[in-house]
PDB file of C-alpha atoms in Angstrom:
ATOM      1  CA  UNK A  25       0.000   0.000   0.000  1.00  0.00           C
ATOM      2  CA  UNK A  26       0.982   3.644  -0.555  1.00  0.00           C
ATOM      3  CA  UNK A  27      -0.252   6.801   1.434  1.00  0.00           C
ATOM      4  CA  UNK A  28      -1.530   8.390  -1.360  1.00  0.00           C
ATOM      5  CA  UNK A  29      -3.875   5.599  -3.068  1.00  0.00           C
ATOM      6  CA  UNK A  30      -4.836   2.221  -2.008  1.00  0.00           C
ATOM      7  CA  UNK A  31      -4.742  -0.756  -4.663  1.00  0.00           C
ATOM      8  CA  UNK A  32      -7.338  -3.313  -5.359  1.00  0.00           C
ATOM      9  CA  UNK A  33      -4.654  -6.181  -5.760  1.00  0.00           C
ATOM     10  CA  UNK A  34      -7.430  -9.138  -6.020  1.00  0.00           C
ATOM     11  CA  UNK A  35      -6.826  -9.901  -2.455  1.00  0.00           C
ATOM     12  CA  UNK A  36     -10.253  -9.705  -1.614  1.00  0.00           C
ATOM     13  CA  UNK A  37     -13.098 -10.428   1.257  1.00  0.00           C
ATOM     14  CA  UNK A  38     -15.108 -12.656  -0.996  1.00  0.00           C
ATOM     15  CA  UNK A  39     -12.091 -15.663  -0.488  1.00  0.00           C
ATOM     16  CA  UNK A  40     -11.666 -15.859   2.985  1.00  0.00           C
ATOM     17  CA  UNK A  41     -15.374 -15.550   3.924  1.00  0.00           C
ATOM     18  CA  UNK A  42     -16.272 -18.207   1.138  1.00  0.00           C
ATOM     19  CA  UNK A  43     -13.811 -20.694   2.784  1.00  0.00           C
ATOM     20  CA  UNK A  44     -14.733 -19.723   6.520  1.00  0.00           C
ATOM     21  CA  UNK A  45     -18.452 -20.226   5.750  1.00  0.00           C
ATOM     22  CA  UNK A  46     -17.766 -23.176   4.274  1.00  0.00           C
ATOM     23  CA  UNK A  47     -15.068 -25.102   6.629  1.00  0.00           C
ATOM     24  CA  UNK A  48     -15.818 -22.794   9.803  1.00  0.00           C
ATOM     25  CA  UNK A  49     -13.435 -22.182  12.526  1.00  0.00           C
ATOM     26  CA  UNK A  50     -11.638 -19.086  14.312  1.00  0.00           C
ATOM     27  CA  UNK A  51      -8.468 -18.580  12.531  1.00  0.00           C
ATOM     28  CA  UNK A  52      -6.597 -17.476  15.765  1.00  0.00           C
ATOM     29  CA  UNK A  53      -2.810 -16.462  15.876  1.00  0.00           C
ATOM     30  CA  UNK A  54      -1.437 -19.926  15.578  1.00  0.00           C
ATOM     31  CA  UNK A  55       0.625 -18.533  12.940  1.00  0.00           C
ATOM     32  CA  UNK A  56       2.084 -15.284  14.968  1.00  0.00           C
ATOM     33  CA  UNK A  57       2.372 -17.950  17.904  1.00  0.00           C
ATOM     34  CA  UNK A  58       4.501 -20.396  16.197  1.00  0.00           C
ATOM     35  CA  UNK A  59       6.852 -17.659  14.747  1.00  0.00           C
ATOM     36  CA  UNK A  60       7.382 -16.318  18.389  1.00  0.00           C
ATOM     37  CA  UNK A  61       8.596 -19.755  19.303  1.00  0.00           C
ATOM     38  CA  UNK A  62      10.753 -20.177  16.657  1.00  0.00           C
ATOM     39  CA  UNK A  63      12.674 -16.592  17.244  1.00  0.00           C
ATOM     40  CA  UNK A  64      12.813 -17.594  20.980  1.00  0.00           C
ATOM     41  CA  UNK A  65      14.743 -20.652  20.212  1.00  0.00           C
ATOM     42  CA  UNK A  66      16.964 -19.257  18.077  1.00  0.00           C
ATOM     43  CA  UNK A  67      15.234 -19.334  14.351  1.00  0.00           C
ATOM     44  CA  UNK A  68      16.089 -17.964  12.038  1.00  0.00           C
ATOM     45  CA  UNK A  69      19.852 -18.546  11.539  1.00  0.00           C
ATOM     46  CA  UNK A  70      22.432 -16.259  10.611  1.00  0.00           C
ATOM     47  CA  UNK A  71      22.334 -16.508   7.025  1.00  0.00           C
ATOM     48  CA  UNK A  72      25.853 -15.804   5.229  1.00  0.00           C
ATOM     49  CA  UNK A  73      25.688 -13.173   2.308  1.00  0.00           C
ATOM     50  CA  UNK A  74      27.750 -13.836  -0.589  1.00  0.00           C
ATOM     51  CA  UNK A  75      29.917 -11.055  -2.034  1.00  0.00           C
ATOM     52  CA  UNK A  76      29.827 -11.066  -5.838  1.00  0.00           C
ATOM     53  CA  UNK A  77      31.341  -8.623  -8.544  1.00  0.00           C
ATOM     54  CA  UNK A  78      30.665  -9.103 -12.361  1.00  0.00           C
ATOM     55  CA  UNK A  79      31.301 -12.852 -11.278  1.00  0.00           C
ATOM     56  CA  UNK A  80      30.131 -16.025 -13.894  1.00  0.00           C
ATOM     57  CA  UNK A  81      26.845 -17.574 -12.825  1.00  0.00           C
ATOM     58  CA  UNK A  82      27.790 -21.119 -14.781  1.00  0.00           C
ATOM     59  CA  UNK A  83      24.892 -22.602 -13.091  1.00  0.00           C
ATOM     60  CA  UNK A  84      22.519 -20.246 -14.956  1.00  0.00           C
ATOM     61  CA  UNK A  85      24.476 -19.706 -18.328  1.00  0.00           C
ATOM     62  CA  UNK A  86      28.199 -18.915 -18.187  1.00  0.00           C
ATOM     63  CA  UNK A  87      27.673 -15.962 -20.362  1.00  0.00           C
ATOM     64  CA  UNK A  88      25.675 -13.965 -17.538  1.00  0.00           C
ATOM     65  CA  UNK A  89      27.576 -12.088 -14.974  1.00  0.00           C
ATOM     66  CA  UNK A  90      25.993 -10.630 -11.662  1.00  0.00           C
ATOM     67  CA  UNK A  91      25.843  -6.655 -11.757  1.00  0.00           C
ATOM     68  CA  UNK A  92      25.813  -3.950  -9.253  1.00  0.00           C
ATOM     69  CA  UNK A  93      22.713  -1.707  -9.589  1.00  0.00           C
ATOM     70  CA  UNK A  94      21.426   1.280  -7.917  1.00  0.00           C
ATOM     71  CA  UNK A  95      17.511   2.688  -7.439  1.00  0.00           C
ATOM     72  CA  UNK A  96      16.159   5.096  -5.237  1.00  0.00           C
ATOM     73  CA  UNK A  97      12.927   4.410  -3.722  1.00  0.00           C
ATOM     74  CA  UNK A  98       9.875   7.210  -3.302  1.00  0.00           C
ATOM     75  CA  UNK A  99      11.674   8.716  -0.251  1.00  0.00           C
ATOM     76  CA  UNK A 100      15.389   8.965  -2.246  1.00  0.00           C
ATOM     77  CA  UNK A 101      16.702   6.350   0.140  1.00  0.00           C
ATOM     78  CA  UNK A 102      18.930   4.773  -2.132  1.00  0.00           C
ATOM     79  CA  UNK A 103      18.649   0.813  -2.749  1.00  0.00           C
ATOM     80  CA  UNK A 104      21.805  -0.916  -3.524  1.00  0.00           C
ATOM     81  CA  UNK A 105      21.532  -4.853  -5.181  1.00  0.00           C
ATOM     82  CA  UNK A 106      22.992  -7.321  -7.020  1.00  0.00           C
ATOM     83  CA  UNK A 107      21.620  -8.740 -10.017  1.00  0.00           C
ATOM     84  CA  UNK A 108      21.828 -11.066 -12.895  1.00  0.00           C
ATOM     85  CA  UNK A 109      22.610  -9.008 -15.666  1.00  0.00           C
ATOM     86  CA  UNK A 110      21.353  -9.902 -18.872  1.00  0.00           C
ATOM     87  CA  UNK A 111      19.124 -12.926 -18.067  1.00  0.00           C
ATOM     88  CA  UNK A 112      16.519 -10.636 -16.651  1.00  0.00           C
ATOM     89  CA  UNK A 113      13.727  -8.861 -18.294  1.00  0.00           C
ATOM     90  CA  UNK A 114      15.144  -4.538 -18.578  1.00  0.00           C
ATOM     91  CA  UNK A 115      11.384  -4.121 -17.832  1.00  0.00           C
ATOM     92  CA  UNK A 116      11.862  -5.990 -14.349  1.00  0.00           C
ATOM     93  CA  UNK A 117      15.319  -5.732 -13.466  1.00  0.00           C
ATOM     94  CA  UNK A 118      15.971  -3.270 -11.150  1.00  0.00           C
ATOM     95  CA  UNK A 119      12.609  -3.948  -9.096  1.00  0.00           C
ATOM     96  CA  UNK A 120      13.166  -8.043  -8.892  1.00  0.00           C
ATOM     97  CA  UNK A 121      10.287 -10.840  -9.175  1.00  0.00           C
ATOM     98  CA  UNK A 122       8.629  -9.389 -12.091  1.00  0.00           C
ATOM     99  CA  UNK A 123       7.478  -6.714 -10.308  1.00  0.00           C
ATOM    100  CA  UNK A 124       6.444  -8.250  -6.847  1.00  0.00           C
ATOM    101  CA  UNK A 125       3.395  -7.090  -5.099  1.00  0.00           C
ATOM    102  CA  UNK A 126       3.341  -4.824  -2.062  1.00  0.00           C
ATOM    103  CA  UNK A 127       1.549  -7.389   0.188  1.00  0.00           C
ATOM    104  CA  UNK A 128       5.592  -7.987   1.136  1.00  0.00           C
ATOM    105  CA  UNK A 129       8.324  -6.665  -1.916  1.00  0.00           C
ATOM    106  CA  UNK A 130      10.629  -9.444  -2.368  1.00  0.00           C
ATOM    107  CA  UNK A 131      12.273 -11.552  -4.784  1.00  0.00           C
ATOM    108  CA  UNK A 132      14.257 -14.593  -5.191  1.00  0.00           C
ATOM    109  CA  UNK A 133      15.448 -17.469  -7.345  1.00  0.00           C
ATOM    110  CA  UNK A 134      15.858 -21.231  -6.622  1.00  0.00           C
ATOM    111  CA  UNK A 135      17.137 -23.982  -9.317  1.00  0.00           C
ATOM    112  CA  UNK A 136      16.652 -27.947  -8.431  1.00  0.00           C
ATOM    113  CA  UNK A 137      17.916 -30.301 -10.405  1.00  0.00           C
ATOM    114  CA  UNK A 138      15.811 -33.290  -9.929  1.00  0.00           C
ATOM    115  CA  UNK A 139      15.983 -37.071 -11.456  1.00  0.00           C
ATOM    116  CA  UNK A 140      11.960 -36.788 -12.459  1.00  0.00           C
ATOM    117  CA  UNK A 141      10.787 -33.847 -11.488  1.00  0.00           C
ATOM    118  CA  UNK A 142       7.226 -35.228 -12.676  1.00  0.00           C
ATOM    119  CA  UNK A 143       6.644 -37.775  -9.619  1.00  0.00           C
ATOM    120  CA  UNK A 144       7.668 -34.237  -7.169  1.00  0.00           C
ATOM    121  CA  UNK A 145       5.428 -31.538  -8.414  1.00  0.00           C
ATOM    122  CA  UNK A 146       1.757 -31.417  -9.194  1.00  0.00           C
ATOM    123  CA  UNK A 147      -0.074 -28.305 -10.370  1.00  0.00           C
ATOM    124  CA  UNK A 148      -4.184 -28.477 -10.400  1.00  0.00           C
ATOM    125  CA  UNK A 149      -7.172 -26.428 -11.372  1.00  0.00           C
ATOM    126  CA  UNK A 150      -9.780 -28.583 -10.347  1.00  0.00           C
ATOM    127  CA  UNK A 151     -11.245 -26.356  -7.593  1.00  0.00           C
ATOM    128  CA  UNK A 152     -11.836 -23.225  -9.939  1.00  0.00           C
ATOM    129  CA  UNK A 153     -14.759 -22.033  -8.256  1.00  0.00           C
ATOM    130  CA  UNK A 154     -12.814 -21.784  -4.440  1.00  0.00           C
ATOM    131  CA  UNK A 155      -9.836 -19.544  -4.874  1.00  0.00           C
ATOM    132  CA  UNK A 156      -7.543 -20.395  -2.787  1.00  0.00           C
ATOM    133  CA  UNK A 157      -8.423 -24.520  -2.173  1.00  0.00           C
ATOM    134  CA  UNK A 158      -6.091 -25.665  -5.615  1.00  0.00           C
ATOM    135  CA  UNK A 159      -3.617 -26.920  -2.060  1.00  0.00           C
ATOM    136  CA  UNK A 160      -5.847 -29.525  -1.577  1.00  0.00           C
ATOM    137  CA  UNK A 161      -6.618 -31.580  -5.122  1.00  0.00           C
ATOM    138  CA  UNK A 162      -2.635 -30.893  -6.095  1.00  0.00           C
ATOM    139  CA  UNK A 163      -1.749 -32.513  -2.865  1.00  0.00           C
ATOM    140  CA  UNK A 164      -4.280 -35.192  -3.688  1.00  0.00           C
ATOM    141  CA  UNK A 165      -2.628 -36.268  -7.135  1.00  0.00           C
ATOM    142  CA  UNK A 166       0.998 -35.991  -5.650  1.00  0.00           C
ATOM    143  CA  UNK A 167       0.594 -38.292  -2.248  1.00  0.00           C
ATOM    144  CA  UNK A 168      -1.020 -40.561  -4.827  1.00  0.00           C
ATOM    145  CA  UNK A 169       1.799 -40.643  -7.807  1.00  0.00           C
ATOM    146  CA  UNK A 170       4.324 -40.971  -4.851  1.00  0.00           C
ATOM    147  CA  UNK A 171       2.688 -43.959  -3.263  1.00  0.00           C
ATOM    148  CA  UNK A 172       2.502 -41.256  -0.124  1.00  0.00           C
ATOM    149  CA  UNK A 173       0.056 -40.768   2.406  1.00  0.00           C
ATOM    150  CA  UNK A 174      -0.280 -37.496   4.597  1.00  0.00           C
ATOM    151  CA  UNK A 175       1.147 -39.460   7.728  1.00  0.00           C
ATOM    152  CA  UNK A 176       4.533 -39.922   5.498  1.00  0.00           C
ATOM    153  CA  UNK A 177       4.808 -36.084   5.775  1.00  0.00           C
ATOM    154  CA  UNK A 178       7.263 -34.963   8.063  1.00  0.00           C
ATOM    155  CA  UNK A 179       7.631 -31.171   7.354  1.00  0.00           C
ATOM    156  CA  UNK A 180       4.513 -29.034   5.920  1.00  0.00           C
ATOM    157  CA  UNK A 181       4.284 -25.638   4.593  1.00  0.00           C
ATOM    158  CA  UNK A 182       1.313 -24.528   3.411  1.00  0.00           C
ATOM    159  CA  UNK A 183       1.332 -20.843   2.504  1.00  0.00           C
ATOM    160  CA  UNK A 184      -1.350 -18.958   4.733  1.00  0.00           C
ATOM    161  CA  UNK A 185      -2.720 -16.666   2.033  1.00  0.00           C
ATOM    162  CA  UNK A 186      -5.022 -16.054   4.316  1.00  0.00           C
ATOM    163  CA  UNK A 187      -6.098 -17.627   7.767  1.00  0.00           C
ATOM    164  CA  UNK A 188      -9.467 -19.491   6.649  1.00  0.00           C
ATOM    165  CA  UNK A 189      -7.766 -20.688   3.099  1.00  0.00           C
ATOM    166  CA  UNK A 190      -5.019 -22.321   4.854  1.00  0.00           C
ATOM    167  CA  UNK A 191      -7.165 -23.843   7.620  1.00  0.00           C
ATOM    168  CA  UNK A 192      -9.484 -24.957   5.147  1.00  0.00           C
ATOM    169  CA  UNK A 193      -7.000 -26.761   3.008  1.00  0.00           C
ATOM    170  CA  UNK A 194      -5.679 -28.300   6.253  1.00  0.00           C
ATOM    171  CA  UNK A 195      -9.018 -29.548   7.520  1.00  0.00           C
ATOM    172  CA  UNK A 196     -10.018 -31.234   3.623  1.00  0.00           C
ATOM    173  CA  UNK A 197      -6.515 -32.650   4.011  1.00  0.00           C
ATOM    174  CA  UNK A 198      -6.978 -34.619   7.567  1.00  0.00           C
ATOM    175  CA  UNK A 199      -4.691 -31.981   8.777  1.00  0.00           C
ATOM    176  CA  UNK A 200      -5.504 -30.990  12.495  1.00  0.00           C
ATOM    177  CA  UNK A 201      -5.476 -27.139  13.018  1.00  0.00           C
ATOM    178  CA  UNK A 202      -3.100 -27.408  15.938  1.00  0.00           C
ATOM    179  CA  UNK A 203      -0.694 -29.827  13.888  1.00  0.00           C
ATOM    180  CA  UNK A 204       3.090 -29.551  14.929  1.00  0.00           C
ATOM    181  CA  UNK A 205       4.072 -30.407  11.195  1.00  0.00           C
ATOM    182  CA  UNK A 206       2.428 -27.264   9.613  1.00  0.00           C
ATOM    183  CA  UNK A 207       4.516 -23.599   9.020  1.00  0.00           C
ATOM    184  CA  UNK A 208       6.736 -24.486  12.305  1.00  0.00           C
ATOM    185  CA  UNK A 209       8.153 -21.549  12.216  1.00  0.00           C
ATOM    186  CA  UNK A 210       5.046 -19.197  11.518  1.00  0.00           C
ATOM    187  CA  UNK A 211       3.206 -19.322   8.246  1.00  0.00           C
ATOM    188  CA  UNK A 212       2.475 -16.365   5.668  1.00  0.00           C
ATOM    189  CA  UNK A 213       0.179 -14.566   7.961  1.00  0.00           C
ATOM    190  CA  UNK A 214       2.906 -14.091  10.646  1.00  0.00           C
ATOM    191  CA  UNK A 215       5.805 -13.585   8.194  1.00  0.00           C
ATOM    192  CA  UNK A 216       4.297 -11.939   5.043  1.00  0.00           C
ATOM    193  CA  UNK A 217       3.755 -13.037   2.166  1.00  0.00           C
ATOM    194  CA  UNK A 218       6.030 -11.866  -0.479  1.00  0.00           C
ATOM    195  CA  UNK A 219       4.558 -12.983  -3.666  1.00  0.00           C
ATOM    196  CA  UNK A 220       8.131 -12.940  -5.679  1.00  0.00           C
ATOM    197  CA  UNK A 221       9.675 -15.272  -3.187  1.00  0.00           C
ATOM    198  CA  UNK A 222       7.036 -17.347  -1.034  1.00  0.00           C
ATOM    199  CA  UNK A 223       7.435 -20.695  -3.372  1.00  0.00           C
ATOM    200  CA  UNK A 224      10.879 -20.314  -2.486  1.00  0.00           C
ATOM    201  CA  UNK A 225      10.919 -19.537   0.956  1.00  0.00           C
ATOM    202  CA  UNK A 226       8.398 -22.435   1.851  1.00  0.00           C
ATOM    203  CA  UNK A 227      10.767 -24.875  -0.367  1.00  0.00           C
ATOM    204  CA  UNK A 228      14.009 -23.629   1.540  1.00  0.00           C
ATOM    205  CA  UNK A 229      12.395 -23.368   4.997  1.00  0.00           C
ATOM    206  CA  UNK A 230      10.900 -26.862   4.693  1.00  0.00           C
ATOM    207  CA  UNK A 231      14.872 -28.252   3.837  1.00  0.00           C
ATOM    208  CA  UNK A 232      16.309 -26.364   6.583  1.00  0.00           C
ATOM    209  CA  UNK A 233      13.529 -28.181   8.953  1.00  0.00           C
ATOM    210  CA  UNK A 234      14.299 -31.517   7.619  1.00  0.00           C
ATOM    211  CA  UNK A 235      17.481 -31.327   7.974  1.00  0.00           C
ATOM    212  CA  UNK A 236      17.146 -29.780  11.580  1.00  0.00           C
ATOM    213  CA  UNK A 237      15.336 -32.452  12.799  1.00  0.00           C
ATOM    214  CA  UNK A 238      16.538 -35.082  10.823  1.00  0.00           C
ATOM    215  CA  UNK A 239      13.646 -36.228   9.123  1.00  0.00           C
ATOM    216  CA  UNK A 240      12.254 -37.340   5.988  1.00  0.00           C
ATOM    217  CA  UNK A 241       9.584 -35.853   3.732  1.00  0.00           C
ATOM    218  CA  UNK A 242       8.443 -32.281   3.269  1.00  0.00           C
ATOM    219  CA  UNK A 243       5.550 -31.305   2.029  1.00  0.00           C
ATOM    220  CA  UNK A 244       5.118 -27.190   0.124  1.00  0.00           C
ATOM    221  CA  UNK A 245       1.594 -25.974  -0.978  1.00  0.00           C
ATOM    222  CA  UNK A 246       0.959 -22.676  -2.713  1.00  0.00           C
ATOM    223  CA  UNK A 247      -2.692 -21.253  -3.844  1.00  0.00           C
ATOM    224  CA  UNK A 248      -2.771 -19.473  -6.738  1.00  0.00           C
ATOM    225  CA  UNK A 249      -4.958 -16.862  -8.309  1.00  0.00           C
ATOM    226  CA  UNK A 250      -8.264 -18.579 -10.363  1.00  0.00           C
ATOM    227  CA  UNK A 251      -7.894 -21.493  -8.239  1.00  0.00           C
ATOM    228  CA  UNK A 252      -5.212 -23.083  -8.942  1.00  0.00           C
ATOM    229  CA  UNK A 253      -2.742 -24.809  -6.544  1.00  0.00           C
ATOM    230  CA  UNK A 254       0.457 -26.405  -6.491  1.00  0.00           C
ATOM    231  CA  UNK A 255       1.887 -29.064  -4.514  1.00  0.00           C
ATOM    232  CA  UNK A 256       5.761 -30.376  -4.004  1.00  0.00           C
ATOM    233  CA  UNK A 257       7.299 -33.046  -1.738  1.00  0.00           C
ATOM    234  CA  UNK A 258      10.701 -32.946  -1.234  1.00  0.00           C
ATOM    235  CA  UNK A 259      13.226 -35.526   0.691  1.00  0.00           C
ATOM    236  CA  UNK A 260      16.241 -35.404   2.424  1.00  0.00           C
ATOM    237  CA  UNK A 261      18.746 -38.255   1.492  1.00  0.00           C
TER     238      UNK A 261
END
């Protein structure tokens, strides 16, 4: 949001009171409660930043080099960052993730190599009419190609695009509201939710916990606009 004008971003009532009508339930701070926990013991880690200068990115193409910009933001605070040069869009360089939303400005890449990415990643658009439930059929198809059942799941992070969507996804999925396994370190509505980067700060989150607590399967669900939803399951070997 801005001080001068307020956006309709499509983030709107009719969602959360569809779902909440539908699956009922208080939403509560589960999400703000779990992030307390996490900061108290410790979470997150010091994350190590590193330096680069015109330096070869071979693992994106060796031709692209990672360039110093500058951009000043409405109060002439100037923003320093690093970027990949060429392989990004001029129209959405300097700003980063295409332009992310102001929900929570933010941007970020992740690359996984995987031996069949098909039996990992499900996207579905079954649920058109309920934006915001694509979680649950996507989830659906995914436990079933992997020969998984929710009770396999170790890790889950489920985005919390907003309180009612996320426990409404969570109750279709046998998923108790109060379920140690789910956004362990707070969810979306205690965090933010940074449209550019949420996929992959649920995907990096959920390795960090599996390898924290030296378990097995993670589970990642996103919502998407229209319906849609996406579902991963990743393992630590």
């Amino acid at each position: 949001m801005t001080s001068d004008l307020i956006y309709d971003q499509l983030i709107g009532a009719g969602c959360a009171s569809k779902v909440i009508f539908s699956w009922g339930g208080n939403p509560g701070v589960g999400s703000l409660h779990r992030l307390r926990d996490a900061v108290a013991n410790g979470w997150p880690r010091k994350i190590e930043i590193l330096e680069h200068s015109h330096a070869a990115v071979p693992s994106v193409r060796p031709d692209v080099s990672i360039v110093h910009a500058q951009k000043a933001d409405r109060q002439g605070n100037v923003l320093v960052q690093d970027i990949i040069g060429d392989y990004v869009s001029p129209k959405v360089r300097l700003p980063g993730g295409g332009g992310a939303p102001e929900i929570a400005t933010n941007a970020s890449e992740v690359f996984v190599t995987l031996k069949d990415s098909k039996r990992t990643f499900v996207k579905d658009v079954d649920f058109v009419t309920t934006l915001g439930f694509g979680p649950v059929p996507a989830t659906h198809k995914l436990l079933t190609r992997l020969g998984l059942s929710m009770d396999d799941i170790d890790i889950i992070e489920l985005n919390e695009a907003f309180a009612s969507q996320a426990l409404a996804c969570m109750r279709e999925l046998g998923i108790a509201d109060d379920d140690p396994r789910v956004n362990v370190n707070g969810g979306g509505i205690a965090l933010g939710h940074p449209l550019g980067m949420t996929g992959a700060r649920l995907l990096l989150t959920a390795a960090h916990e599996l390898h924290k607590q030296q378990k097995q399967y993670a589970l990642c669900t996103m919502c998407i606009g229209v319906g849609q939803g996406i579902a991963t399951v990743i393992e630590r070997v």
